[in-house]
Short mmCIF file of C-alpha atoms and ligand atoms in Angstrom, two decimals:
data_model
loop_
_atom_site.label_atom_id
_atom_site.label_comp_id
_atom_site.label_asym_id
_atom_site.label_seq_id
_atom_site.Cartn_x
_atom_site.Cartn_y
_atom_site.Cartn_z
CA MET A 8 0.02 -0.32 0.12
CA THR A 9 1.24 4.15 -0.43
CA GLY A 10 1.50 6.14 2.07
CA LYS A 11 -2.10 7.96 1.25
CA GLU A 12 -3.22 4.87 0.38
CA ASN A 13 -2.56 3.71 4.11
CA ALA A 14 -3.72 7.45 5.50
CA GLN A 15 -6.98 6.54 3.84
CA ARG A 16 -6.82 3.39 5.65
CA MET A 17 -6.36 4.67 9.28
CA GLU A 18 -8.90 7.75 8.45
CA LYS A 19 -11.85 5.58 7.75
CA ILE A 20 -11.24 3.32 10.13
CA VAL A 21 -11.74 6.17 12.79
CA SER A 22 -14.22 6.79 10.96
CA LEU A 23 -15.49 4.09 12.42
CA CYS A 24 -14.32 3.90 15.58
CA LYS A 25 -16.62 6.69 15.60
CA ARG A 26 -19.97 5.92 13.95
CA ARG A 27 -19.35 2.80 15.03
CA GLY A 28 -18.88 3.20 18.98
CA PHE A 29 -15.68 1.84 19.63
CA ILE A 30 -13.76 4.83 20.40
CA PHE A 31 -15.41 8.53 20.84
CA GLN A 32 -12.67 11.89 21.71
CA SER A 33 -12.92 12.17 25.39
CA SER A 34 -15.14 15.52 26.24
CA GLU A 35 -16.00 15.84 22.37
CA ILE A 36 -19.05 18.23 22.88
CA TYR A 37 -16.06 20.68 24.89
CA GLY A 38 -13.62 20.37 21.80
CA GLY A 39 -12.45 17.69 23.02
CA LEU A 40 -9.27 17.00 25.30
CA ASN A 41 -6.43 16.43 23.53
CA GLY A 42 -4.70 12.56 23.62
CA VAL A 43 -7.51 11.14 26.63
CA TRP A 44 -9.70 9.03 24.55
CA ASP A 45 -13.52 7.56 25.13
CA TYR A 46 -14.23 4.00 25.17
CA GLY A 47 -18.01 3.46 23.76
CA PRO A 48 -20.61 0.61 23.88
CA LEU A 49 -18.40 -1.74 21.40
CA GLY A 50 -15.42 -0.48 21.98
CA VAL A 51 -15.15 -1.88 25.82
CA GLU A 52 -16.79 -4.63 25.17
CA LEU A 53 -13.81 -6.13 22.88
CA LYS A 54 -10.94 -4.40 25.57
CA ASN A 55 -12.74 -5.91 28.12
CA ASN A 56 -12.65 -9.53 26.21
CA LEU A 57 -8.56 -8.22 25.50
CA LYS A 58 -7.90 -7.68 28.94
CA GLN A 59 -9.94 -11.36 29.66
CA TYR A 60 -7.98 -13.47 27.90
CA TRP A 61 -4.93 -11.70 29.05
CA TRP A 62 -5.65 -12.28 32.67
CA GLN A 63 -6.89 -15.87 31.75
CA VAL A 64 -3.18 -17.53 29.90
CA MET A 65 -1.21 -15.13 31.98
CA VAL A 66 -2.95 -15.69 35.51
CA ARG A 67 -5.15 -18.15 35.77
CA GLU A 68 -4.05 -20.93 33.20
CA ARG A 69 -0.56 -20.51 34.84
CA ASP A 70 0.07 -21.82 38.39
CA ASP A 71 3.65 -19.54 39.22
CA VAL A 72 1.59 -16.11 38.85
CA VAL A 73 -0.23 -14.17 40.79
CA GLY A 74 -2.27 -11.18 40.22
CA LEU A 75 -2.59 -7.64 42.01
CA ASP A 76 -4.39 -4.02 41.59
CA GLY A 77 -2.30 -0.77 42.65
CA ALA A 78 -3.90 2.46 42.49
CA ILE A 79 -3.14 5.15 40.22
CA LEU A 80 -1.81 7.23 42.74
CA THR A 81 1.64 6.82 43.72
CA HIS A 82 3.55 8.08 46.91
CA PRO A 83 6.76 9.81 45.48
CA ALA A 84 9.65 8.18 46.80
CA ALA A 85 8.46 4.88 45.30
CA LEU A 86 8.97 7.14 42.23
CA LYS A 87 12.12 9.26 43.12
CA ALA A 88 13.53 5.55 43.24
CA SER A 89 12.98 4.26 39.98
CA GLY A 90 14.41 6.82 39.02
CA HIS A 91 11.12 8.15 37.51
CA VAL A 92 10.80 12.09 38.77
CA ASP A 93 14.61 13.43 37.73
CA THR A 94 15.16 11.02 34.42
CA PHE A 95 11.26 10.11 32.90
CA SER A 96 11.30 12.52 30.54
CA ASP A 97 11.10 13.34 26.36
CA PRO A 98 13.48 16.51 25.48
CA MET A 99 11.04 19.32 23.51
CA VAL A 100 11.63 22.45 20.87
CA ASP A 101 9.10 25.34 20.65
CA CYS A 102 9.00 26.53 17.76
CA ARG A 103 9.40 30.00 18.13
CA THR A 104 6.95 30.57 14.16
CA CYS A 105 3.64 28.97 15.20
CA LYS A 106 4.63 28.37 18.24
CA ALA A 107 3.79 24.37 19.22
CA ARG A 108 6.21 22.05 21.51
CA LEU A 109 7.84 19.38 19.78
CA ARG A 110 9.53 16.73 20.28
CA ALA A 111 12.82 16.08 19.67
CA ASP A 112 13.07 13.54 18.22
CA GLN A 113 9.79 13.84 16.39
CA LEU A 114 10.70 16.83 14.35
CA ALA A 115 10.84 16.67 10.50
CA GLU A 116 14.12 17.29 8.39
CA LYS A 117 14.96 18.01 5.26
CA ASN A 118 18.22 19.14 3.86
CA GLY A 119 20.26 17.77 7.15
CA VAL A 120 18.22 21.01 8.85
CA LYS A 121 15.25 20.24 11.41
CA GLN A 122 11.66 21.51 10.61
CA CYS A 123 8.30 21.93 13.25
CA PRO A 124 6.45 19.36 11.39
CA ASN A 125 3.52 21.47 11.53
CA CYS A 126 4.70 25.00 10.01
CA GLY A 127 8.52 23.78 8.64
CA GLY A 128 9.39 26.98 10.53
CA LYS A 129 13.88 26.44 11.25
CA ASP A 130 12.94 28.69 13.99
CA LEU A 131 13.28 26.18 16.98
CA THR A 132 14.94 26.08 20.97
CA GLU A 133 17.34 24.05 22.28
CA ALA A 134 15.99 20.93 23.01
CA ARG A 135 15.32 20.36 27.19
CA PRO A 136 14.18 17.64 29.00
CA PHE A 137 10.05 17.92 30.26
CA ASN A 138 8.99 14.86 32.70
CA LEU A 139 5.98 12.88 31.94
CA MET A 140 4.94 12.31 34.93
CA PHE A 141 1.13 14.08 36.09
CA GLN A 142 2.00 16.01 39.34
CA THR A 143 -1.35 16.48 42.18
CA GLN A 144 -1.23 17.24 45.51
CA MET A 145 -2.68 14.72 47.90
CA GLY A 146 -5.44 16.46 51.22
CA ALA A 147 -5.72 20.06 51.38
CA SER A 148 -2.74 21.23 52.23
CA ALA A 149 -0.69 22.61 48.91
CA ASP A 150 2.64 22.19 50.68
CA PRO A 151 5.25 19.62 49.18
CA ALA A 152 4.98 16.97 51.26
CA SER A 153 1.05 16.43 49.64
CA ILE A 154 2.58 15.87 46.48
CA ALA A 155 1.96 13.21 44.56
CA TYR A 156 1.68 11.39 41.62
CA LEU A 157 -0.80 9.79 39.08
CA ARG A 158 2.01 6.48 38.12
CA PRO A 159 3.55 6.18 34.25
CA GLU A 160 3.75 2.91 34.34
CA THR A 161 1.71 -0.26 36.95
CA ALA A 162 4.76 -1.87 37.09
CA GLN A 163 6.58 -0.42 39.93
CA SER A 164 3.28 -0.94 42.47
CA ILE A 165 4.73 -4.18 41.53
CA PHE A 166 7.73 -3.84 43.15
CA VAL A 167 6.90 -2.41 46.41
CA GLN A 168 4.64 -5.16 47.07
CA PHE A 169 6.74 -7.79 46.42
CA ARG A 170 7.51 -8.65 49.80
CA ASN A 171 3.77 -8.66 51.03
CA VAL A 172 3.04 -10.57 47.33
CA LEU A 173 5.97 -12.63 48.63
CA ASP A 174 5.08 -13.81 51.93
CA VAL A 175 0.85 -14.21 51.09
CA SER A 176 0.76 -16.08 48.17
CA ARG A 177 3.88 -18.60 49.21
CA LYS A 178 5.10 -18.21 45.56
CA LYS A 179 9.31 -20.01 45.25
CA LEU A 180 11.36 -18.51 41.55
CA PRO A 181 10.69 -18.52 39.26
CA PHE A 182 7.48 -16.85 39.31
CA GLY A 183 5.54 -13.36 38.37
CA ILE A 184 2.55 -10.67 40.03
CA ALA A 185 0.87 -9.26 36.73
CA GLN A 186 -1.68 -6.21 36.58
CA ILE A 187 -3.90 -4.73 34.21
CA GLY A 188 -4.40 -0.96 35.57
CA LYS A 189 -4.29 2.14 34.18
CA ALA A 190 -1.37 4.67 33.38
CA PHE A 191 -0.39 8.73 32.57
CA ARG A 192 1.94 9.89 30.62
CA ASN A 193 2.37 13.53 30.08
CA GLU A 194 2.79 12.88 26.19
CA ILE A 195 4.84 16.27 24.47
CA ASN A 196 2.81 14.95 20.71
CA PRO A 197 0.63 12.75 21.48
CA ARG A 198 -0.95 11.20 18.38
CA ASN A 199 -1.69 8.87 15.59
CA PHE A 200 -5.49 8.24 16.87
CA THR A 201 -5.57 6.17 20.01
CA PHE A 202 -1.72 4.70 19.55
CA ARG A 203 0.04 7.51 21.77
CA SER A 204 -2.38 9.15 23.80
CA ARG A 205 -1.90 11.19 27.75
CA GLU A 206 -4.28 7.98 29.68
CA PHE A 207 -3.95 4.80 28.79
CA GLU A 208 -3.94 0.45 30.18
CA GLN A 209 -1.36 -1.56 30.29
CA MET A 210 -0.89 -5.94 30.97
CA GLU A 211 2.42 -6.16 32.48
CA LEU A 212 4.21 -9.46 34.19
CA GLU A 213 6.91 -8.60 36.48
CA TYR A 214 8.77 -12.31 36.64
CA PHE A 215 10.85 -12.54 39.05
CA CYS A 216 14.32 -14.76 38.35
CA ARG A 217 17.51 -16.23 39.63
CA PRO A 218 20.09 -14.37 37.89
CA GLU A 219 21.75 -17.16 35.80
CA GLN A 220 17.86 -17.77 34.32
CA GLY A 221 17.27 -13.75 32.87
CA MET A 222 18.74 -14.75 29.43
CA ASP A 223 16.31 -18.10 28.87
CA LEU A 224 13.15 -16.74 30.44
CA LEU A 225 13.33 -13.08 28.36
CA ALA A 226 13.65 -16.14 25.36
CA TYR A 227 10.78 -17.95 26.89
CA TRP A 228 8.56 -14.97 27.18
CA LEU A 229 8.95 -13.14 23.58
CA LYS A 230 7.49 -16.93 22.30
CA GLU A 231 4.72 -16.69 24.64
CA ARG A 232 4.05 -12.75 23.73
CA ILE A 233 4.36 -13.52 20.07
CA ARG A 234 1.67 -16.45 20.56
CA PHE A 235 -0.66 -14.37 22.82
CA TYR A 236 -1.64 -12.22 19.92
CA GLU A 237 -1.82 -14.61 16.98
CA GLU A 238 -4.17 -16.40 19.47
CA ILE A 239 -6.06 -12.72 19.60
CA GLY A 240 -6.15 -12.88 15.88
CA ILE A 241 -3.07 -10.64 14.45
CA SER A 242 -1.63 -11.49 11.32
CA ARG A 243 1.42 -13.18 12.25
CA LYS A 244 3.09 -11.88 8.96
CA ARG A 245 2.37 -7.78 10.42
CA LEU A 246 4.52 -8.62 13.78
CA HIS A 247 7.86 -8.21 14.05
CA VAL A 248 10.28 -8.31 16.28
CA LEU A 249 12.78 -5.97 17.17
CA ASP A 250 16.08 -6.91 19.13
CA VAL A 251 17.27 -3.08 20.94
CA PRO A 252 20.93 -2.54 20.84
CA GLU A 253 21.87 -2.17 23.70
CA LYS A 254 22.35 1.91 23.09
CA GLU A 255 18.91 1.88 23.55
CA ARG A 256 18.07 0.25 25.93
CA ALA A 257 18.15 1.32 29.46
CA PHE A 258 21.07 1.61 30.94
CA TYR A 259 20.69 -1.33 33.36
CA SER A 260 18.84 -4.03 31.20
CA LYS A 261 20.31 -6.92 29.17
CA GLY A 262 18.17 -7.21 25.97
CA THR A 263 15.03 -5.65 25.51
CA PHE A 264 12.69 -7.12 22.64
CA ASP A 265 10.36 -4.40 21.06
CA ILE A 266 7.22 -6.58 19.90
CA GLU A 267 5.93 -4.45 17.05
CA TYR A 268 2.88 -4.30 14.41
CA GLU A 269 2.39 -3.15 11.23
CA PHE A 270 0.00 -0.07 11.95
CA PRO A 271 -1.17 1.97 8.65
CA PHE A 272 0.97 5.09 10.16
CA GLY A 273 3.42 3.13 10.28
CA ARG A 274 6.36 -0.07 12.24
CA GLN A 275 5.39 0.74 15.63
CA GLU A 276 5.95 -0.64 19.16
CA LEU A 277 2.63 -2.73 20.47
CA GLU A 278 4.90 -4.18 24.10
CA GLY A 279 8.80 -4.26 25.70
CA VAL A 280 9.41 -7.45 26.50
CA ALA A 281 12.51 -6.11 29.01
CA TYR A 282 15.34 -8.35 31.53
CA ARG A 283 15.57 -5.63 34.10
CA THR A 284 18.44 -7.38 36.45
CA ASP A 285 17.57 -6.97 39.42
CA TYR A 286 17.75 -2.59 39.16
CA ASP A 287 13.84 -2.05 40.59
CA LEU A 288 14.40 -4.03 44.04
CA GLN A 289 17.26 -3.25 44.43
CA GLN A 290 16.03 0.76 44.26
CA HIS A 291 13.70 0.41 46.20
CA ILE A 292 15.28 -1.18 49.13
CA LYS A 293 18.51 1.66 48.83
CA ALA A 294 15.33 3.58 49.21
CA SER A 295 13.20 2.30 51.54
CA GLY A 296 15.55 0.40 54.02
CA LYS A 297 13.38 -2.69 53.35
CA PRO A 298 13.80 -6.26 52.57
CA LEU A 299 12.52 -7.28 49.46
CA ASP A 300 14.86 -10.27 49.06
CA TYR A 301 13.97 -13.47 48.61
CA PHE A 302 15.45 -16.81 50.38
CA ASP A 303 15.80 -20.27 48.73
CA GLU A 304 15.14 -22.40 51.06
CA GLU A 305 17.40 -25.36 48.72
CA THR A 306 20.07 -23.57 48.48
CA LYS A 307 19.89 -21.75 51.66
CA GLU A 308 20.48 -18.65 49.56
CA ARG A 309 19.62 -14.93 50.31
CA PHE A 310 19.22 -13.32 47.07
CA VAL A 311 17.57 -10.24 45.15
CA PRO A 312 15.38 -11.68 42.50
CA HIS A 313 15.42 -10.81 39.11
CA VAL A 314 13.38 -9.71 36.30
CA VAL A 315 11.68 -10.22 32.43
CA GLU A 316 9.01 -7.92 32.64
CA PRO A 317 7.06 -8.28 29.32
CA SER A 318 4.69 -5.01 28.80
CA ALA A 319 1.96 -4.27 26.37
CA GLY A 320 -0.59 -1.39 25.80
CA VAL A 321 -3.72 -1.97 26.16
CA ASP A 322 -4.77 0.06 24.30
CA ARG A 323 -2.54 -0.33 21.96
CA THR A 324 -3.39 -3.03 20.98
CA VAL A 325 -6.88 -2.58 20.72
CA LEU A 326 -5.63 -0.61 18.10
CA ALA A 327 -3.41 -3.35 16.02
CA LEU A 328 -7.03 -5.28 16.49
CA ILE A 329 -9.15 -2.68 15.06
CA CYS A 330 -6.31 -2.13 12.11
CA ASP A 331 -6.24 -5.94 11.50
CA ALA A 332 -9.75 -6.88 10.92
CA TYR A 333 -10.49 -4.11 9.31
CA ASP A 334 -11.36 -5.19 5.43
CA GLU A 335 -13.43 -3.77 2.73
CA ASP A 336 -14.75 -7.07 0.57
CA SER A 337 -18.52 -7.33 -1.88
CA ALA A 338 -21.12 -8.67 -1.93
CA PRO A 339 -24.74 -8.17 -3.41
CA ASP A 340 -27.53 -6.07 -1.93
CA GLU A 341 -30.79 -6.52 -1.49
CA LYS A 342 -31.60 -6.51 -5.08
CA GLY A 343 -28.65 -9.12 -5.50
CA LYS A 344 -26.28 -5.94 -7.38
CA MET A 345 -22.74 -6.22 -5.75
CA GLU A 346 -21.31 -3.82 -3.44
CA THR A 347 -18.98 -3.05 -1.20
CA ARG A 348 -19.08 -4.73 2.28
CA ILE A 349 -16.63 -2.98 5.37
CA VAL A 350 -16.13 -6.16 7.41
CA MET A 351 -14.11 -6.28 10.74
CA ARG A 352 -12.58 -9.21 10.18
CA PHE A 353 -12.00 -9.91 14.45
CA HIS A 354 -11.42 -13.46 15.52
CA PRO A 355 -14.30 -14.56 17.65
CA ARG A 356 -12.62 -14.22 21.43
CA MET A 357 -12.64 -10.81 20.54
CA ALA A 358 -15.61 -9.47 18.59
CA PRO A 359 -17.72 -7.52 21.24
CA ILE A 360 -20.86 -8.74 20.12
CA LYS A 361 -20.42 -12.94 19.39
CA CYS A 362 -23.69 -13.52 17.55
CA ALA A 363 -26.45 -11.49 16.05
CA ILE A 364 -31.00 -12.46 16.34
CA PHE A 365 -32.52 -11.45 13.98
CA PRO A 366 -36.32 -11.97 13.53
CA LEU A 367 -37.10 -12.33 9.01
CA LEU A 368 -40.05 -10.17 9.91
CA ARG A 369 -40.21 -8.11 12.66
CA ASN A 370 -44.15 -8.25 12.38
CA LYS A 371 -44.83 -11.62 13.08
CA GLU A 372 -45.30 -12.40 16.22
CA ALA A 373 -44.80 -15.80 16.14
CA LEU A 374 -40.74 -15.36 14.66
CA VAL A 375 -40.16 -11.90 17.45
CA ALA A 376 -41.52 -14.31 20.14
CA LYS A 377 -38.48 -17.40 18.75
CA ALA A 378 -36.11 -14.76 18.43
CA ARG A 379 -36.17 -13.47 22.19
CA GLU A 380 -36.27 -17.03 23.02
CA VAL A 381 -32.69 -17.72 21.01
CA GLN A 382 -32.37 -14.28 22.88
CA ALA A 383 -31.82 -15.29 26.40
CA LEU A 384 -30.74 -19.45 25.03
CA LEU A 385 -27.69 -17.60 24.23
CA ARG A 386 -26.61 -15.06 27.15
CA PRO A 387 -26.05 -17.35 29.66
CA HIS A 388 -22.44 -17.95 27.82
CA MET A 389 -22.02 -15.24 25.41
CA ASN A 390 -22.67 -11.17 24.17
CA VAL A 391 -25.63 -10.96 21.76
CA PHE A 392 -27.55 -8.58 20.52
CA TYR A 393 -30.64 -8.56 18.78
CA ASP A 394 -32.24 -6.73 16.04
CA GLU A 395 -35.38 -6.51 14.22
CA GLY A 396 -34.76 -3.38 11.70
CA GLY A 397 -34.73 -3.36 8.32
CA ALA A 398 -34.49 -5.90 6.44
CA ILE A 399 -32.55 -8.79 6.75
CA GLY A 400 -29.32 -7.75 4.22
CA ARG A 401 -29.28 -4.72 5.61
CA ARG A 402 -28.81 -6.49 9.48
CA TYR A 403 -25.90 -8.46 8.21
CA ARG A 404 -23.58 -5.63 6.50
CA ARG A 405 -24.53 -3.48 10.02
CA GLN A 406 -23.59 -7.12 11.51
CA ASP A 407 -20.98 -6.99 9.62
CA GLU A 408 -19.52 -3.78 9.33
CA ILE A 409 -18.54 -4.34 13.39
CA GLY A 410 -17.06 -7.66 13.15
CA THR A 411 -20.08 -10.13 14.83
CA PRO A 412 -19.20 -13.07 13.81
CA PHE A 413 -22.49 -15.21 13.93
CA GLY A 414 -25.63 -14.58 12.20
CA VAL A 415 -28.73 -16.35 13.71
CA THR A 416 -31.70 -15.41 11.48
CA ILE A 417 -35.45 -16.49 12.78
CA ASP A 418 -37.47 -17.94 9.76
CA PHE A 419 -40.71 -19.43 8.59
CA GLU A 420 -38.98 -23.19 8.88
CA THR A 421 -37.90 -22.60 12.30
CA LEU A 422 -42.00 -22.14 13.07
CA GLY A 423 -42.59 -25.38 11.33
CA GLU A 424 -44.40 -23.97 8.26
CA LYS A 425 -42.41 -25.63 5.59
CA GLY A 426 -42.37 -29.29 7.00
CA ASP A 427 -41.75 -30.64 10.77
CA GLU A 428 -38.22 -31.64 10.19
CA LEU A 429 -37.37 -27.84 9.92
CA ARG A 430 -39.15 -26.99 13.04
CA ASP A 431 -37.31 -25.24 16.17
CA THR A 432 -34.02 -25.36 13.43
CA VAL A 433 -32.85 -21.06 12.43
CA THR A 434 -30.76 -20.14 9.41
CA LEU A 435 -26.52 -20.04 11.09
CA ARG A 436 -24.52 -16.57 9.09
CA ASP A 437 -21.03 -16.72 8.85
CA ARG A 438 -19.62 -13.17 8.61
CA ASP A 439 -16.37 -14.58 6.39
CA SER A 440 -17.55 -17.05 4.14
CA MET A 441 -21.17 -15.37 4.23
CA LYS A 442 -22.25 -19.44 4.46
CA GLN A 443 -25.14 -20.40 6.34
CA GLN A 444 -25.96 -23.66 8.24
CA ARG A 445 -28.81 -24.82 9.60
CA ALA A 446 -28.66 -25.73 12.63
CA ALA A 447 -31.12 -26.30 15.70
CA ILE A 448 -31.97 -23.62 18.00
CA LYS A 449 -30.55 -26.39 21.26
CA ASP A 450 -27.44 -26.44 19.49
CA LEU A 451 -26.27 -23.62 19.38
CA PRO A 452 -24.90 -22.70 22.33
CA GLN A 453 -22.39 -25.33 22.15
CA LEU A 454 -21.92 -24.42 18.81
CA ILE A 455 -21.31 -20.81 18.86
CA SER A 456 -19.38 -20.98 22.57
CA SER A 457 -16.53 -23.44 20.46
CA LYS A 458 -15.81 -21.48 18.45
CA ILE A 459 -15.04 -18.02 20.83
CA ARG A 460 -13.55 -19.16 23.29
N1 GAP B 7 7.14 -1.10 32.12
C1 GAP B 7 7.43 -0.80 31.31
C2 GAP B 7 7.09 -0.06 31.15
O1 GAP B 7 6.63 1.25 30.94
P1 GAP B 7 7.03 1.15 29.02
O2 GAP B 7 8.10 0.94 26.92
O3 GAP B 7 6.97 2.61 28.65
O4 GAP B 7 7.54 0.82 29.90
C3 GAP B 7 5.48 -0.46 28.09
O5 GAP B 7 5.10 1.06 28.30
C4 GAP B 7 3.97 -0.38 26.87
O6 GAP B 7 2.10 0.96 26.96
C5 GAP B 7 4.12 0.34 25.79
O7 GAP B 7 4.68 -1.03 24.54
C6 GAP B 7 2.75 0.45 24.91
O8 GAP B 7 1.98 -0.27 25.14
C7 GAP B 7 2.32 1.14 26.05
N2 GAP B 7 2.40 2.05 26.31
C8 GAP B 7 3.21 3.30 26.90
N3 GAP B 7 3.15 4.43 26.67
C9 GAP B 7 1.86 4.95 25.86
C10 GAP B 7 1.26 5.40 26.00
N4 GAP B 7 1.66 6.89 25.44
N5 GAP B 7 0.17 6.09 24.88
C11 GAP B 7 -0.57 4.43 24.72
N6 GAP B 7 0.24 2.75 25.82
C12 GAP B 7 1.60 3.58 25.97
#
């Protein structure tokens, strides 16, 4: 695809997200809040499906990982110890021509001269560090002792609670602590839709181990995480692994891989898998004076564990799911004329709605009653949507556009009007192939459930 085609594709995706209720700009009626997004009725389902699946495979299906839900407001001492207060910054420059604030590493360049990407101006200030943390005050007094921060990553509460979690879970190394939650960064240039936001969610695992296990576990977690993206339906060919060179890694990291995705606006990071050594725990030991070490009962050794961290962004993964799913093909309209069909090819596991239920006609009481029965039957097993409005073809299109993998139509055969053998059967339509099969109503929960887990 050319750059122009990619830009058009992205425009269509952003417009669909708003039109169908996946993602809205936050505070839109007041002109919008830059870098902040709200997830609509379908977006929240998609996001929840992603988070639940991550929690399922990263925590519940493993004996060696437990969960945590830490607070967003963070003690300044914790973020001082982690290095965020002093060094969590991006280099910022101002354009003196259009007054834009820009990230120094994202300036345009023409004939070796740095330019403002907004106005092309070359009159730029020197780069200076801009701390990305959001600071707030706790309590009524506004003195320096009341400063707290909105956490810039979920990881630090895991390190700070390491001792408590170890004591209550009685886990042996290697073991992990997982967390999903909000993080906040005052990004200089939020951009590319939700890709770089100021408020976002992370899914992080801190996997503690013996020092000699670090490099092997780094390779292990990279493999596991790639498998995860494939399991949620992201095409492998659009995923790339960047082995981050030493000079670009954090000084304490012995190895970092970025898992990148080919978005329409370019190849960008989805997740970092980093071997952070014992840096974080050592910093918190030094700053708090508390023993965040581990005693190995077998070898009788006491040491500070090392950690491997797969850290993924919820919002970026949702965006990758949406970009990967977006497709256009053609399908016949009501009169048999071919028209463009927008179809979101979400993996059924991730699709916001799993099955749509349509009575063939809305003014036939018996069809509507049967459709409501099917809805009640499926509802305990999955998220379903009932729709009786408009021609059946249009109803299919509306569901294709939001990625509903299955559609069930209740017709006159269902009522037994065309013979007893078809009574209480429905047509089950597949979104991708658009093929229809006849299925017994009683078999639907099992038939559809087996495809969405
Ligand atoms: N604890 C490690 C850590 O926070 P990071 O690479 O800064 O590492 C991890 O962030 C992930 O969080 C990124 O790979 C990305 O998916 C997500 N992320 C980071 N900044 C973001 C932003 N401004 N908007 C959306 N997602 C972001």
